[in-house]
Tab-separated table of N, CA and C in Angstrom:
chain	number	residue	atom	x	y	z
A	1	MET	N	0.349	-1.309	0.475
A	1	MET	CA	0.140	-0.005	0.017
A	1	MET	C	0.719	1.446	0.352
A	2	ILE	N	0.364	2.437	-1.201
A	2	ILE	CA	1.569	3.273	-1.277
A	2	ILE	C	0.776	4.763	-0.798
A	3	ASP	N	1.354	5.385	1.051
A	3	ASP	CA	0.346	6.388	0.245
A	3	ASP	C	1.887	8.161	0.788
A	4	MET	N	0.937	8.751	-0.308
A	4	MET	CA	1.968	9.575	-0.681
A	4	MET	C	1.467	11.875	-0.590
A	5	GLU	N	2.146	12.779	0.076
A	5	GLU	CA	1.679	14.423	-0.163
A	5	GLU	C	1.756	14.708	-0.495
A	6	CYS	N	0.921	14.814	-1.599
A	6	CYS	CA	0.130	16.124	-2.520
A	6	CYS	C	-0.316	16.643	-2.762
A	7	LEU	N	-0.150	18.177	-3.029
A	7	LEU	CA	-1.381	19.000	-2.894
A	7	LEU	C	-1.325	19.173	-4.099
A	8	LEU	N	-2.828	19.291	-5.033
A	8	LEU	CA	-2.744	19.809	-5.970
A	8	LEU	C	-4.079	20.607	-5.570
A	9	TYR	N	-4.133	21.630	-6.608
A	9	TYR	CA	-4.545	22.732	-7.126
A	9	TYR	C	-5.851	22.488	-7.444
A	10	GLU	N	-6.846	22.401	-7.625
A	10	GLU	CA	-8.573	23.076	-7.739
A	10	GLU	C	-8.965	23.438	-8.807
A	11	LEU	N	-9.243	24.479	-10.006
A	11	LEU	CA	-9.355	25.942	-10.474
A	11	LEU	C	-11.001	25.473	-9.938
A	12	CYS	N	-11.146	26.734	-8.995
A	12	CYS	CA	-13.809	26.366	-9.400
A	12	CYS	C	-13.760	26.943	-10.307
A	13	GLY	N	-15.357	26.728	-10.797
A	13	GLY	CA	-16.446	27.393	-11.685
A	13	GLY	C	-16.569	29.190	-11.490
A	14	ASP	N	-15.666	28.745	-10.061
A	14	ASP	CA	-15.830	30.887	-9.303
A	14	ASP	C	-14.907	31.692	-9.505
A	15	GLY	N	-13.443	30.994	-10.847
A	15	GLY	CA	-11.905	31.943	-10.220
A	15	GLY	C	-10.545	31.636	-9.310
A	16	LYS	N	-11.749	30.458	-7.905
A	16	LYS	CA	-11.093	30.461	-6.615
A	16	LYS	C	-10.920	29.413	-7.243
A	17	ARG	N	-8.767	29.089	-6.173
A	17	ARG	CA	-8.429	27.586	-6.093
A	17	ARG	C	-8.902	27.142	-4.911
A	18	ARG	N	-9.097	25.997	-4.421
A	18	ARG	CA	-8.517	24.976	-4.101
A	18	ARG	C	-7.830	23.387	-3.566
A	19	ILE	N	-7.648	23.676	-2.464
A	19	ILE	CA	-6.386	23.023	-2.397
A	19	ILE	C	-6.946	20.995	-1.806
A	20	LEU	N	-6.520	20.528	-2.602
A	20	LEU	CA	-6.714	18.780	-2.086
A	20	LEU	C	-5.261	18.524	-1.501
A	21	LEU	N	-5.293	17.807	0.046
A	21	LEU	CA	-4.361	16.702	0.715
A	21	LEU	C	-5.037	15.774	0.378
A	22	LEU	N	-3.664	15.157	-0.191
A	22	LEU	CA	-3.946	13.310	-1.258
A	22	LEU	C	-2.495	12.865	0.023
A	23	SER	N	-2.718	11.751	0.922
A	23	SER	CA	-2.212	11.479	1.671
A	23	SER	C	-1.667	9.937	1.638
A	24	MET	N	-0.099	9.629	0.770
A	24	MET	CA	-0.340	8.710	0.002
A	24	MET	C	0.452	8.494	0.580
A	25	LYS	N	1.064	7.761	2.023
A	25	LYS	CA	2.209	7.695	2.355
A	25	LYS	C	2.478	6.489	3.149
A	26	LYS	N	3.219	5.628	2.616
A	26	LYS	CA	3.888	3.994	2.611
A	26	LYS	C	4.093	3.611	3.378
A	27	ARG	N	2.579	2.261	3.382
A	27	ARG	CA	2.728	1.672	4.759
A	27	ARG	C	2.629	0.161	4.436
A	28	THR	N	3.250	-0.686	4.729
A	28	THR	CA	3.649	-1.844	5.312
A	28	THR	C	3.169	-2.063	6.156
A	29	LEU	N	1.929	-3.691	5.990
A	29	LEU	CA	1.464	-4.356	6.944
A	29	LEU	C	2.344	-5.727	7.314
A	30	LYS	N	2.554	-5.077	8.459
A	30	LYS	CA	3.132	-6.378	8.629
A	30	LYS	C	2.196	-7.401	9.852
A	31	PRO	N	1.835	-9.227	9.229
A	31	PRO	CA	1.168	-9.953	10.159
A	31	PRO	C	1.571	-9.685	11.541
A	32	GLN	N	0.136	-10.100	12.766
A	32	GLN	CA	1.181	-10.097	14.091
A	32	GLN	C	1.940	-11.104	14.525
A	33	PRO	N	2.468	-11.335	15.697
A	33	PRO	CA	3.324	-11.955	15.393
A	33	PRO	C	2.877	-12.964	15.686
A	34	MET	N	1.955	-13.385	15.951
A	34	MET	CA	1.500	-14.840	16.732
A	34	MET	C	0.645	-15.649	15.793
A	35	ALA	N	-0.031	-14.678	14.768
A	35	ALA	CA	-0.541	-14.639	13.444
A	35	ALA	C	0.441	-15.285	12.555
A	36	TYR	N	1.418	-14.816	12.210
A	36	TYR	CA	2.348	-14.767	11.575
A	36	TYR	C	3.778	-17.508	11.548
A	37	MET	N	3.520	-16.819	13.274
A	37	MET	CA	4.018	-18.329	13.899
A	37	MET	C	3.139	-18.853	13.595
A	38	ALA	N	1.654	-18.917	13.508
A	38	ALA	CA	0.935	-19.812	12.671
A	38	ALA	C	0.939	-20.096	11.200
A	39	GLN	N	1.106	-19.176	10.873
A	39	GLN	CA	0.901	-18.927	9.264
A	39	GLN	C	2.404	-20.046	9.722
A	40	GLU	N	3.367	-19.757	9.677
A	40	GLU	CA	4.748	-20.053	9.674
A	40	GLU	C	5.070	-21.496	10.249
A	41	PHE	N	3.596	-22.059	11.047
A	41	PHE	CA	3.374	-23.911	11.143
A	41	PHE	C	3.122	-24.765	10.358
A	42	LEU	N	1.075	-23.699	10.352
A	42	LEU	CA	1.214	-24.290	9.605
A	42	LEU	C	1.398	-24.922	8.005
A	43	ASP	N	2.930	-23.873	7.532
A	43	ASP	CA	3.519	-23.846	6.400
A	43	ASP	C	4.258	-25.189	6.249
A	44	LEU	N	4.937	-25.298	7.386
A	44	LEU	CA	5.474	-26.345	7.562
A	44	LEU	C	4.602	-27.961	7.307
A	45	LEU	N	3.891	-27.749	7.788
A	45	LEU	CA	2.533	-28.722	8.931
A	45	LEU	C	2.647	-29.406	6.494
A	46	PHE	N	2.012	-28.369	6.261
A	46	PHE	CA	1.542	-28.464	4.773
A	46	PHE	C	3.122	-29.098	3.351
A	47	TRP	N	4.039	-28.682	4.095
A	47	TRP	CA	4.884	-29.228	2.694
A	47	TRP	C	5.730	-30.452	3.562
A	48	LYS	N	6.122	-30.664	4.995
A	48	LYS	CA	6.357	-31.683	5.099
A	48	LYS	C	5.343	-33.099	5.093
A	49	LEU	N	4.192	-32.429	5.452
A	49	LEU	CA	3.321	-34.393	5.002
A	49	LEU	C	2.871	-34.322	3.161
A	50	HIS	N	3.230	-32.952	2.201
A	50	HIS	CA	3.180	-33.192	1.329
A	50	HIS	C	4.318	-34.044	0.172
A	51	GLY	N	5.881	-33.410	1.025
A	51	GLY	CA	6.492	-34.262	0.960
A	51	GLY	C	6.515	-36.528	1.387
A	52	ILE	N	5.978	-36.657	1.826
A	52	ILE	CA	5.908	-37.656	2.581
A	52	ILE	C	4.764	-38.198	2.025
A	53	LEU	N	3.625	-37.906	1.219
A	53	LEU	CA	2.723	-37.948	0.721
A	53	LEU	C	2.978	-38.487	-1.036
A	54	ASP	N	4.189	-37.718	-1.141
A	54	ASP	CA	4.905	-37.810	-2.568
A	54	ASP	C	5.540	-39.087	-2.680
A	55	ARG	N	5.745	-39.014	-1.264
A	55	ARG	CA	7.088	-40.114	-1.310
A	55	ARG	C	5.873	-41.542	-1.399
A	56	GLU	N	5.304	-41.432	-0.997
A	56	GLU	CA	3.961	-42.943	-0.525
A	56	GLU	C	3.378	-42.852	-1.831
A	57	GLY	N	3.276	-41.866	-2.814
A	57	GLY	CA	2.095	-42.641	-4.192
A	57	GLY	C	1.163	-41.538	-3.521
A	58	VAL	N	1.005	-40.708	-2.952
A	58	VAL	CA	-0.534	-40.606	-2.383
A	58	VAL	C	-0.942	-38.879	-2.221
A	59	SER	N	-2.388	-39.160	-3.031
A	59	SER	CA	-2.727	-37.384	-3.457
A	59	SER	C	-2.731	-37.053	-1.501
A	60	MET	N	-3.610	-35.678	-1.692
A	60	MET	CA	-3.798	-35.067	-1.105
A	60	MET	C	-5.593	-35.958	-0.916
A	61	LEU	N	-5.838	-35.716	-1.980
A	61	LEU	CA	-7.659	-35.785	-1.414
A	61	LEU	C	-7.798	-37.420	-1.309
A	62	HIS	N	-6.431	-38.134	-1.173
A	62	HIS	CA	-6.665	-39.867	-1.208
A	62	HIS	C	-5.949	-39.410	0.486
A	63	TRP	N	-5.168	-38.964	1.034
A	63	TRP	CA	-5.141	-39.057	2.029
A	63	TRP	C	-6.218	-38.725	2.781
A	64	ALA	N	-6.546	-36.833	2.885
A	64	ALA	CA	-8.173	-37.417	3.588
A	64	ALA	C	-9.142	-38.204	3.617
A	65	ILE	N	-9.101	-39.360	2.119
A	65	ILE	CA	-10.088	-40.400	2.396
A	65	ILE	C	-9.600	-41.641	3.668
A	66	MET	N	-8.475	-41.504	3.228
A	66	MET	CA	-7.728	-42.264	4.482
A	66	MET	C	-7.851	-42.073	5.821
A	67	GLN	N	-7.226	-40.820	5.604
A	67	GLN	CA	-6.658	-40.649	7.340
A	67	GLN	C	-7.907	-40.752	7.804
A	68	ARG	N	-9.503	-39.812	6.913
A	68	ARG	CA	-10.670	-40.154	7.829
A	68	ARG	C	-11.429	-41.304	8.124
A	69	ALA	N	-11.070	-42.504	7.103
A	69	ALA	CA	-11.274	-43.449	7.886
A	69	ALA	C	-10.875	-44.430	8.522
A	70	PHE	N	-9.410	-43.738	8.764
A	70	PHE	CA	-8.784	-44.740	9.858
A	70	PHE	C	-9.366	-44.251	11.029
A	71	LEU	N	-10.089	-42.905	11.850
A	71	LEU	CA	-10.822	-42.363	12.341
A	71	LEU	C	-11.602	-42.741	13.506
A	72	ALA	N	-12.538	-42.597	11.556
A	72	ALA	CA	-13.454	-43.504	11.620
A	72	ALA	C	-14.627	-44.292	11.819
A	73	HIS	N	-15.738	-44.789	12.398
A	73	HIS	CA	-15.709	-46.177	12.637
A	73	HIS	C	-17.729	-46.684	11.744
A	74	PRO	N	-17.652	-46.888	10.721
A	74	PRO	CA	-17.369	-48.074	10.331
A	74	PRO	C	-16.543	-47.880	8.949
A	75	GLY	N	-16.879	-45.991	8.574
A	75	GLY	CA	-16.122	-45.520	7.377
A	75	GLY	C	-16.638	-43.960	7.532
A	76	VAL	N	-15.768	-43.320	6.569
A	76	VAL	CA	-16.151	-42.378	6.589
A	76	VAL	C	-17.043	-41.954	4.995
A	77	GLY	N	-17.469	-41.393	4.956
A	77	GLY	CA	-19.317	-40.475	4.082
A	77	GLY	C	-18.373	-39.790	3.049
A	78	TYR	N	-19.299	-39.935	1.982
A	78	TYR	CA	-17.851	-39.218	1.050
A	78	TYR	C	-18.884	-37.859	1.090
A	79	SER	N	-20.033	-37.710	2.026
A	79	SER	CA	-20.215	-35.887	2.082
A	79	SER	C	-18.758	-35.228	2.925
A	80	VAL	N	-18.992	-36.238	4.380
A	80	VAL	CA	-17.835	-35.668	5.023
A	80	VAL	C	-16.489	-34.936	4.331
A	81	VAL	N	-15.759	-35.710	3.314
A	81	VAL	CA	-14.627	-35.340	3.005
A	81	VAL	C	-15.099	-34.273	2.088
A	82	MET	N	-16.037	-34.568	1.457
A	82	MET	CA	-15.845	-33.221	0.808
A	82	MET	C	-15.914	-31.981	1.206
A	83	LYS	N	-16.899	-32.144	2.705
A	83	LYS	CA	-17.390	-30.879	3.171
A	83	LYS	C	-15.308	-30.483	4.014
A	84	ALA	N	-14.902	-31.351	4.224
A	84	ALA	CA	-13.168	-30.919	4.660
A	84	ALA	C	-12.420	-30.504	3.733
A	85	THR	N	-12.503	-31.017	2.586
A	85	THR	CA	-11.794	-30.633	1.356
A	85	THR	C	-12.221	-29.506	0.593
A	86	GLY	N	-13.265	-30.141	0.059
A	86	GLY	CA	-13.590	-28.515	-0.815
A	86	GLY	C	-14.189	-29.642	-2.396
A	87	GLU	N	-13.400	-31.136	-2.025
A	87	GLU	CA	-13.955	-31.317	-3.594
A	87	GLU	C	-15.569	-31.811	-3.474
A	88	SER	N	-15.266	-31.933	-5.466
A	88	SER	CA	-15.832	-32.136	-5.653
A	88	SER	C	-16.967	-33.731	-5.705
A	89	LYS	N	-18.291	-34.148	-5.612
A	89	LYS	CA	-18.757	-34.931	-5.305
A	89	LYS	C	-17.983	-36.003	-6.074
A	90	ASP	N	-18.039	-35.868	-8.005
A	90	ASP	CA	-16.605	-37.332	-8.005
A	90	ASP	C	-15.974	-36.699	-8.319
A	91	ASN	N	-14.736	-35.830	-7.923
A	91	ASN	CA	-14.231	-36.394	-7.634
A	91	ASN	C	-13.421	-36.869	-6.818
A	92	VAL	N	-14.148	-36.510	-5.235
A	92	VAL	CA	-14.541	-38.008	-3.481
A	92	VAL	C	-14.360	-39.560	-4.536
A	93	LYS	N	-15.437	-39.081	-5.157
A	93	LYS	CA	-16.065	-40.721	-5.572
A	93	LYS	C	-14.895	-41.145	-6.666
A	94	ARG	N	-14.608	-40.887	-7.452
A	94	ARG	CA	-13.057	-41.114	-8.094
A	94	ARG	C	-11.405	-41.809	-7.412
A	95	ALA	N	-11.228	-41.150	-6.290
A	95	ALA	CA	-10.702	-41.086	-5.229
A	95	ALA	C	-10.473	-42.411	-4.925
A	96	ALA	N	-11.541	-42.144	-3.594
A	96	ALA	CA	-13.049	-43.618	-3.277
A	96	ALA	C	-11.685	-44.652	-3.864
A	97	GLU	N	-13.103	-44.710	-5.487
A	97	GLU	CA	-13.102	-46.116	-6.432
A	97	GLU	C	-11.137	-46.236	-6.285
A	98	PHE	N	-10.470	-45.518	-6.704
A	98	PHE	CA	-9.270	-45.179	-7.384
A	98	PHE	C	-8.531	-46.457	-5.747
A	99	LEU	N	-8.451	-45.906	-4.344
A	99	LEU	CA	-8.668	-46.791	-3.132
A	99	LEU	C	-8.841	-47.742	-3.794
A	100	GLU	N	-10.384	-48.436	-3.582
A	100	GLU	CA	-11.038	-49.342	-3.732
A	100	GLU	C	-9.921	-50.273	-4.583
A	101	GLU	N	-9.559	-49.959	-6.118
A	101	GLU	CA	-8.528	-50.607	-6.560
A	101	GLU	C	-7.526	-50.990	-6.542
A	102	SER	N	-7.208	-50.259	-5.805
A	102	SER	CA	-5.695	-49.778	-4.913
A	102	SER	C	-4.918	-51.115	-3.711
A	103	GLY	N	-6.691	-52.094	-3.408
A	103	GLY	CA	-6.497	-52.473	-2.036
A	103	GLY	C	-6.492	-52.048	-1.148
A	104	LEU	N	-6.340	-50.891	-0.743
A	104	LEU	CA	-6.833	-49.603	0.703
A	104	LEU	C	-7.846	-49.940	1.121
A	105	GLY	N	-9.535	-50.308	1.136
A	105	GLY	CA	-10.587	-50.308	1.490
A	105	GLY	C	-11.472	-50.443	0.019
A	106	THR	N	-13.015	-50.798	0.670
A	106	THR	CA	-13.690	-50.774	-0.004
A	106	THR	C	-15.138	-49.357	0.013
A	107	VAL	N	-15.409	-49.686	-0.629
A	107	VAL	CA	-16.917	-48.477	-1.135
A	107	VAL	C	-17.898	-49.222	-0.607
A	108	ASN	N	-18.755	-49.169	0.786
A	108	ASN	CA	-19.776	-50.045	0.653
A	108	ASN	C	-20.961	-48.825	0.617
A	109	VAL	N	-22.247	-49.024	0.627
A	109	VAL	CA	-23.105	-48.029	1.000
A	109	VAL	C	-23.541	-48.191	2.206
A	110	ASN	N	-24.447	-46.488	2.563
A	110	ASN	CA	-24.780	-46.380	3.979
A	110	ASN	C	-25.492	-47.434	4.176
A	111	PRO	N	-25.652	-47.238	5.519
A	111	PRO	CA	-27.127	-48.042	6.248
A	111	PRO	C	-28.008	-47.560	5.963
A	112	LYS	N	-27.855	-46.302	7.053
A	112	LYS	CA	-28.304	-45.365	7.256
A	112	LYS	C	-29.261	-44.618	6.420
A	113	ASP	N	-28.771	-44.503	5.148
A	113	ASP	CA	-29.231	-43.918	3.559
A	113	ASP	C	-28.907	-44.353	2.701
A	114	ARG	N	-29.611	-44.980	1.522
A	114	ARG	CA	-28.932	-45.798	1.209
A	114	ARG	C	-28.264	-45.660	-0.737
A	115	ARG	N	-28.218	-43.718	-0.490
A	115	ARG	CA	-27.877	-43.144	-1.133
A	115	ARG	C	-26.742	-43.143	-1.119
A	116	ALA	N	-26.089	-43.171	0.115
A	116	ALA	CA	-24.870	-42.780	1.093
A	116	ALA	C	-23.678	-43.113	0.056
A	117	ARG	N	-22.282	-43.486	0.301
A	117	ARG	CA	-21.435	-43.839	0.390
A	117	ARG	C	-20.854	-43.879	1.335
A	118	ILE	N	-20.019	-45.413	1.604
A	118	ILE	CA	-18.791	-45.422	3.086
A	118	ILE	C	-17.833	-45.499	2.477
A	119	PHE	N	-17.129	-44.426	2.472
A	119	PHE	CA	-15.213	-45.830	2.300
A	119	PHE	C	-14.985	-46.666	3.416
A	120	SER	N	-14.239	-47.352	3.774
A	120	SER	CA	-13.891	-48.118	5.208
A	120	SER	C	-12.333	-48.243	4.567
A	121	LEU	N	-11.263	-48.772	5.349
A	121	LEU	CA	-9.964	-49.334	4.949
A	121	LEU	C	-9.961	-50.017	4.632
A	122	SER	N	-9.091	-51.528	4.058
A	122	SER	CA	-9.242	-52.080	4.767
A	122	SER	C	-7.350	-52.776	5.860
A	123	LYS	N	-7.403	-53.891	6.314
A	123	LYS	CA	-6.154	-54.223	6.650
A	123	LYS	C	-4.973	-53.489	5.869
A	124	ARG	N	-5.098	-54.185	5.128
A	124	ARG	CA	-3.380	-52.981	4.027
A	124	ARG	C	-3.685	-51.331	3.806
A	125	GLY	N	-4.652	-50.902	3.990
A	125	GLY	CA	-5.132	-49.635	3.350
A	125	GLY	C	-4.286	-49.158	5.720
A	126	LYS	N	-4.815	-49.117	5.974
A	126	LYS	CA	-4.735	-49.221	7.981
A	126	LYS	C	-3.037	-49.372	7.751
A	127	ASP	N	-2.591	-50.347	7.311
A	127	ASP	CA	-0.991	-50.528	7.679
A	127	ASP	C	-0.169	-49.009	6.765
A	128	ARG	N	-0.460	-48.678	5.536
A	128	ARG	CA	-0.453	-47.936	5.160
A	128	ARG	C	-1.266	-46.626	5.601
A	129	THR	N	-1.931	-45.978	6.344
A	129	THR	CA	-2.284	-44.493	6.525
A	129	THR	C	-1.114	-44.826	8.303
A	130	LEU	N	-1.077	-45.794	8.580
A	130	LEU	CA	-0.421	-45.391	9.897
A	130	LEU	C	1.250	-45.632	9.614
A	131	ARG	N	1.671	-46.165	8.756
A	131	ARG	CA	3.019	-45.370	7.984
A	131	ARG	C	3.344	-44.069	7.630
A	132	VAL	N	1.605	-43.371	6.915
A	132	VAL	CA	1.981	-42.217	6.642
A	132	VAL	C	1.863	-41.415	7.792
A	133	GLN	N	1.164	-41.861	8.931
A	133	GLN	CA	1.291	-40.984	9.782
A	133	GLN	C	2.784	-40.718	10.808
A	134	GLN	N	3.077	-42.470	10.785
A	134	GLN	CA	4.304	-42.423	11.558
A	134	GLN	C	5.437	-41.450	10.816
A	135	ALA	N	5.235	-41.824	9.381
A	135	ALA	CA	6.898	-40.377	8.738
A	135	ALA	C	6.372	-38.946	9.152
A	136	PHE	N	5.003	-38.941	9.220
A	136	PHE	CA	4.671	-38.016	9.391
A	136	PHE	C	5.507	-36.707	10.660
A	137	GLU	N	5.111	-37.469	11.884
A	137	GLU	CA	5.633	-37.384	12.703
A	137	GLU	C	6.917	-37.854	13.760
A	138	ALA	N	7.518	-38.396	12.576
A	138	ALA	CA	9.090	-38.426	12.286
A	138	ALA	C	9.959	-37.766	12.084
A	139	GLU	N	8.493	-36.989	10.737
A	139	GLU	CA	9.508	-35.947	10.335
A	139	GLU	C	9.347	-34.790	10.441
A	140	LEU	N	8.163	-34.327	11.569
A	140	LEU	CA	8.018	-33.431	12.590
A	140	LEU	C	9.233	-33.685	13.653
A	141	LEU	N	9.236	-34.165	13.882
A	141	LEU	CA	9.646	-33.823	15.367
A	141	LEU	C	11.329	-34.269	14.709
A	142	ASN	N	11.708	-34.600	13.519
A	142	ASN	CA	13.353	-34.825	13.152
A	142	ASN	C	12.672	-32.783	13.305
A	143	SER	N	12.504	-32.109	12.806
A	143	SER	CA	12.413	-31.322	11.708
A	143	SER	C	12.242	-29.674	12.773
A	144	MET	N	11.956	-30.500	14.127
A	144	MET	CA	12.195	-29.790	15.970
A	144	MET	C	12.872	-30.218	15.890
A	145	GLY	N	13.735	-30.835	16.002
A	145	GLY	CA	15.281	-30.921	17.036
A	145	GLY	C	14.969	-31.773	17.894
A	146	ALA	N	13.389	-31.977	17.907
A	146	ALA	CA	13.215	-32.808	19.089
A	146	ALA	C	13.684	-34.628	19.052
A	147	ARG	N	12.904	-34.931	20.207
A	147	ARG	CA	12.894	-36.678	20.850
A	147	ARG	C	11.411	-35.969	20.439
A	148	GLU	N	11.006	-37.478	20.413
A	148	GLU	CA	9.661	-38.507	20.694
A	148	GLU	C	9.167	-38.100	21.571
A	149	ILE	N	7.804	-38.065	21.632
A	149	ILE	CA	7.241	-37.234	23.329
A	149	ILE	C	7.308	-38.312	23.288
């Protein structure tokens, strides 16, 4: 944002001059220290997770489904993943079907709502999710120079 001070003369219709002052001083907007630290921490989390997922060959959307299915019983509904990620139903459906074809889980009909689908992890999918979570934890501890708590 730039602010400079300058004077403008405006010639009025009655022959008088009017002076206008425009203030245009340069301002720098610095984030508050706490907001900056939170932003840096979130950035660190994102890029560490992104690196691990790249090594594992898992996309962010696949990870969102796997992680939520790992924590939920009997599985995670597509609507939960859509709400968390902002992805469309078609994208979530394709990602869940890919995970199912990879042998990491199954897509089932929700018994409470026959139109909805639930993704549940298989044993192999749970093992892979746990491996990614452990790698993420180790990477964070390593980057902060901490030992396991």
